[in-house]
Amino acid sequence: MKIDGTPYRSIWIDESDRWSVRIIDQTRLPWAIEIPRLTTPEQVAHAISAMLVRGAPLIGATAAYGVALAMRADPSDEALATVIPMLAATRPTAINLRWALLRMQRTLAAHPPAERADAAYAEAAAICDEDVATNRAIGEHGLALIRARAQAGHRVNILTHCNAGWIATVDWGTALAPIYMAHDAGIDVHVLVDETRPRNQGFSLTAWELGKHGVPHTVIVDNAGGHFMQRGAVDMVIVGTDRVTRAGDVANKIGTYLKALAARDNGVPFYVALPSSTIDWTITDGLGSIPIEERAPAEVTTITGRALDGAMMTVRIVPKDSPAANPAFDVTPARLVSGLITERGICAASAPALAAMFPDQALQTAA
Ligand code: MRU
């Protein structure tokens, strides 16, 4: 996607040295575009845990390059056995992180140490390129849903939560890919953007992305979605996800479950867009089995923005002695999900539908 006319991916290899890794620091958006250079696996781990990069597919792609950086420095079996768990420990909920690391481990184990650095860079690049192709396919399938909803003169209003746009993936995004394609196809689409407290991925990332691409949108507070649904101002909800169980339960940014409840009560279709790398074929019950990341209470008790004089500022917004809890994700049960938009098409959020859509992957895990 483009920033002010220049095409970007969210991660790439530095053009001058051909080995270090460039990312867009998402903690600085929308106020500044800063492009740090990552040269060690420790820097990659910090970028993931401190959320300079975030979004399930991008976390996986970044971790893959973290392994490549480690193999460049030391391609031994010991180094490989150390870096994989170190990167896996950075964030617990997004299964794409483990998926990418397992893929790197399997690929590299088949190579002698002397070949591992080149093999690791090639595999990380393949993960990135596949992510772009996968998200484009998700976009095309989701576009059909939006097109079906668009009637002459009728604007299609889509509510989204958090950020599942191009900046959360290598390119295109998952939930936002169909929206970009609909906009580019001339469909009158408008996005209601949940602010997404506490880290505000909605108003700082989704609104920024949509604005840069010229997609009409309105930022709303997290609690307003039900109100807009009751008044017929939402035609569908599309969100991304960090982990989907084999039965279709969906973990996504905290607050997603409440949107699904409101959508069900108001007859609004609730879709989840995902690459198949987000499916955890080993678990069925999302509520009991998906680890939910607990982040620092300071993310709840403070907020960061730009003061009117232009300076970046973090201010406390909760009484000094009040404790805060900060679960980063919640689980939406499959029964509240109208459909899963995948790279192979749209299916019901159920074990038989997912197994029919991905028989190769479901069987592979069972074996
Ligand atoms: O904590 P974050 O910002 O990494 O959470 C991201 C989300 O919840 C996204 O919806 C999800 O990762 C899908 S990204 C395509």
PDB file of N, CA, C and O and ligand atoms in Angstrom, residues 51 54-57 59 91 162-164 168-169 174 201 240-242 252-253 329, ligand 1:
ATOM      1  N   MET A  51       5.676  -3.822  20.663  1.00  0.00           N
ATOM      2  CA  MET A  51       4.668  -3.526  19.645  1.00  0.00           C
ATOM      3  C   MET A  51       5.080  -2.425  18.664  1.00  0.00           C
ATOM      4  O   MET A  51       4.240  -1.690  18.159  1.00  0.00           O
ATOM      5  N   ARG A  54       3.208  -5.183  15.093  1.00  0.00           N
ATOM      6  CA  ARG A  54       2.114  -5.876  15.758  1.00  0.00           C
ATOM      7  C   ARG A  54       1.172  -6.368  14.662  1.00  0.00           C
ATOM      8  O   ARG A  54       1.375  -6.082  13.496  1.00  0.00           O
ATOM      9  N   GLY A  55       0.128  -7.078  15.095  1.00  0.00           N
ATOM     10  CA  GLY A  55      -0.735  -7.719  14.103  1.00  0.00           C
ATOM     11  C   GLY A  55      -0.187  -9.122  13.866  1.00  0.00           C
ATOM     12  O   GLY A  55       1.031  -9.291  13.642  1.00  0.00           O
ATOM     13  N   ALA A  56      -1.062 -10.125  13.949  1.00  0.00           N
ATOM     14  CA  ALA A  56      -0.593 -11.514  13.954  1.00  0.00           C
ATOM     15  C   ALA A  56       0.315 -11.871  12.769  1.00  0.00           C
ATOM     16  O   ALA A  56       1.409 -12.411  12.972  1.00  0.00           O
ATOM     17  N   PRO A  57      -0.084 -11.590  11.518  1.00  0.00           N
ATOM     18  CA  PRO A  57       0.799 -12.006  10.411  1.00  0.00           C
ATOM     19  C   PRO A  57       2.147 -11.280  10.418  1.00  0.00           C
ATOM     20  O   PRO A  57       3.186 -11.891  10.139  1.00  0.00           O
ATOM     21  N   ILE A  59       3.749 -10.095  13.035  1.00  0.00           N
ATOM     22  CA  ILE A  59       4.582 -10.633  14.118  1.00  0.00           C
ATOM     23  C   ILE A  59       5.321 -11.890  13.623  1.00  0.00           C
ATOM     24  O   ILE A  59       6.517 -12.066  13.860  1.00  0.00           O
ATOM     25  N   ARG A  91       5.133 -12.760  22.460  1.00  0.00           N
ATOM     26  CA  ARG A  91       3.687 -12.509  22.620  1.00  0.00           C
ATOM     27  C   ARG A  91       2.964 -13.859  22.550  1.00  0.00           C
ATOM     28  O   ARG A  91       3.232 -14.653  21.644  1.00  0.00           O
ATOM     29  N   CYS A 162      -9.840  -2.616  16.196  1.00  0.00           N
ATOM     30  CA  CYS A 162      -8.384  -2.727  16.203  1.00  0.00           C
ATOM     31  C   CYS A 162      -7.829  -2.380  14.818  1.00  0.00           C
ATOM     32  O   CYS A 162      -8.421  -1.585  14.079  1.00  0.00           O
ATOM     33  N   ASN A 163      -6.723  -2.973  14.455  1.00  0.00           N
ATOM     34  CA  ASN A 163      -6.154  -2.744  13.126  1.00  0.00           C
ATOM     35  C   ASN A 163      -5.768  -4.078  12.521  1.00  0.00           C
ATOM     36  O   ASN A 163      -4.878  -4.771  13.029  1.00  0.00           O
ATOM     37  N   ALA A 164      -6.471  -4.441  11.455  1.00  0.00           N
ATOM     38  CA  ALA A 164      -6.129  -5.625  10.674  1.00  0.00           C
ATOM     39  C   ALA A 164      -5.913  -5.172   9.239  1.00  0.00           C
ATOM     40  O   ALA A 164      -6.409  -5.755   8.278  1.00  0.00           O
ATOM     41  N   ALA A 168      -0.641  -4.326   9.712  1.00  0.00           N
ATOM     42  CA  ALA A 168      -0.682  -5.482  10.622  1.00  0.00           C
ATOM     43  C   ALA A 168      -0.210  -6.765   9.938  1.00  0.00           C
ATOM     44  O   ALA A 168      -0.114  -7.815  10.585  1.00  0.00           O
ATOM     45  N   THR A 169       0.036  -6.656   8.641  1.00  0.00           N
ATOM     46  CA  THR A 169       0.474  -7.811   7.839  1.00  0.00           C
ATOM     47  C   THR A 169       1.704  -7.345   7.058  1.00  0.00           C
ATOM     48  O   THR A 169       2.272  -6.298   7.365  1.00  0.00           O
ATOM     49  N   THR A 174      -5.853  -8.045   6.453  1.00  0.00           N
ATOM     50  CA  THR A 174      -6.856  -9.109   6.350  1.00  0.00           C
ATOM     51  C   THR A 174      -8.251  -8.473   6.331  1.00  0.00           C
ATOM     52  O   THR A 174      -8.889  -8.408   5.289  1.00  0.00           O
ATOM     53  N   GLN A 201      -5.200   1.164  18.506  1.00  0.00           N
ATOM     54  CA  GLN A 201      -4.830   0.784  17.134  1.00  0.00           C
ATOM     55  C   GLN A 201      -5.846   1.307  16.124  1.00  0.00           C
ATOM     56  O   GLN A 201      -5.520   1.499  14.956  1.00  0.00           O
ATOM     57  N   GLY A 240     -10.149  -8.747  12.160  1.00  0.00           N
ATOM     58  CA  GLY A 240      -9.095  -9.740  11.990  1.00  0.00           C
ATOM     59  C   GLY A 240      -9.083 -10.676  13.181  1.00  0.00           C
ATOM     60  O   GLY A 240     -10.007 -10.685  14.007  1.00  0.00           O
ATOM     61  N   THR A 241      -8.039 -11.464  13.314  1.00  0.00           N
ATOM     62  CA  THR A 241      -7.941 -12.379  14.441  1.00  0.00           C
ATOM     63  C   THR A 241      -6.487 -12.800  14.669  1.00  0.00           C
ATOM     64  O   THR A 241      -5.677 -12.811  13.738  1.00  0.00           O
ATOM     65  N   ASP A 242      -6.204 -13.171  15.916  1.00  0.00           N
ATOM     66  CA  ASP A 242      -4.871 -13.667  16.280  1.00  0.00           C
ATOM     67  C   ASP A 242      -4.819 -15.177  16.385  1.00  0.00           C
ATOM     68  O   ASP A 242      -3.741 -15.769  16.364  1.00  0.00           O
ATOM     69  N   ASN A 252      -9.457 -12.246  19.273  1.00  0.00           N
ATOM     70  CA  ASN A 252      -9.045 -10.978  18.636  1.00  0.00           C
ATOM     71  C   ASN A 252      -8.967  -9.905  19.720  1.00  0.00           C
ATOM     72  O   ASN A 252      -9.277 -10.156  20.897  1.00  0.00           O
ATOM     73  N   LYS A 253      -8.579  -8.729  19.317  1.00  0.00           N
ATOM     74  CA  LYS A 253      -8.357  -7.612  20.247  1.00  0.00           C
ATOM     75  C   LYS A 253      -9.509  -7.452  21.236  1.00  0.00           C
ATOM     76  O   LYS A 253     -10.675  -7.580  20.869  1.00  0.00           O
ATOM     77  N   PHE A 329      -6.699  -9.482  24.616  1.00  0.00           N
ATOM     78  CA  PHE A 329      -7.563 -10.159  23.635  1.00  0.00           C
ATOM     79  C   PHE A 329      -8.775 -10.748  24.334  1.00  0.00           C
ATOM     80  O   PHE A 329      -8.766 -10.947  25.556  1.00  0.00           O
TER      81      PHE A 329
HETATM   82  O1  MRU B   1      -2.200  -6.343  19.936  1.00  0.00           O
HETATM   83  P1  MRU B   1      -2.200  -6.248  18.438  1.00  0.00           P
HETATM   84  O2  MRU B   1      -2.264  -4.855  17.939  1.00  0.00           O
HETATM   85  O3  MRU B   1      -1.077  -7.047  17.822  1.00  0.00           O
HETATM   86  O4  MRU B   1      -3.560  -6.961  18.026  1.00  0.00           O
HETATM   87  C1  MRU B   1      -3.861  -7.076  16.670  1.00  0.00           C
HETATM   88  C2  MRU B   1      -5.216  -7.598  16.408  1.00  0.00           C
HETATM   89  O5  MRU B   1      -5.997  -7.842  17.306  1.00  0.00           O
HETATM   90  C3  MRU B   1      -5.561  -7.853  14.982  1.00  0.00           C
HETATM   91  O6  MRU B   1      -6.937  -7.788  14.794  1.00  0.00           O
HETATM   92  C4  MRU B   1      -5.084  -9.254  14.553  1.00  0.00           C
HETATM   93  O7  MRU B   1      -3.737  -9.458  14.899  1.00  0.00           O
HETATM   94  C5  MRU B   1      -5.244  -9.465  13.110  1.00  0.00           C
HETATM   95  S1  MRU B   1      -4.020  -8.560  12.173  1.00  0.00           S
HETATM   96  C6  MRU B   1      -4.272  -8.899  10.543  1.00  0.00           C
END
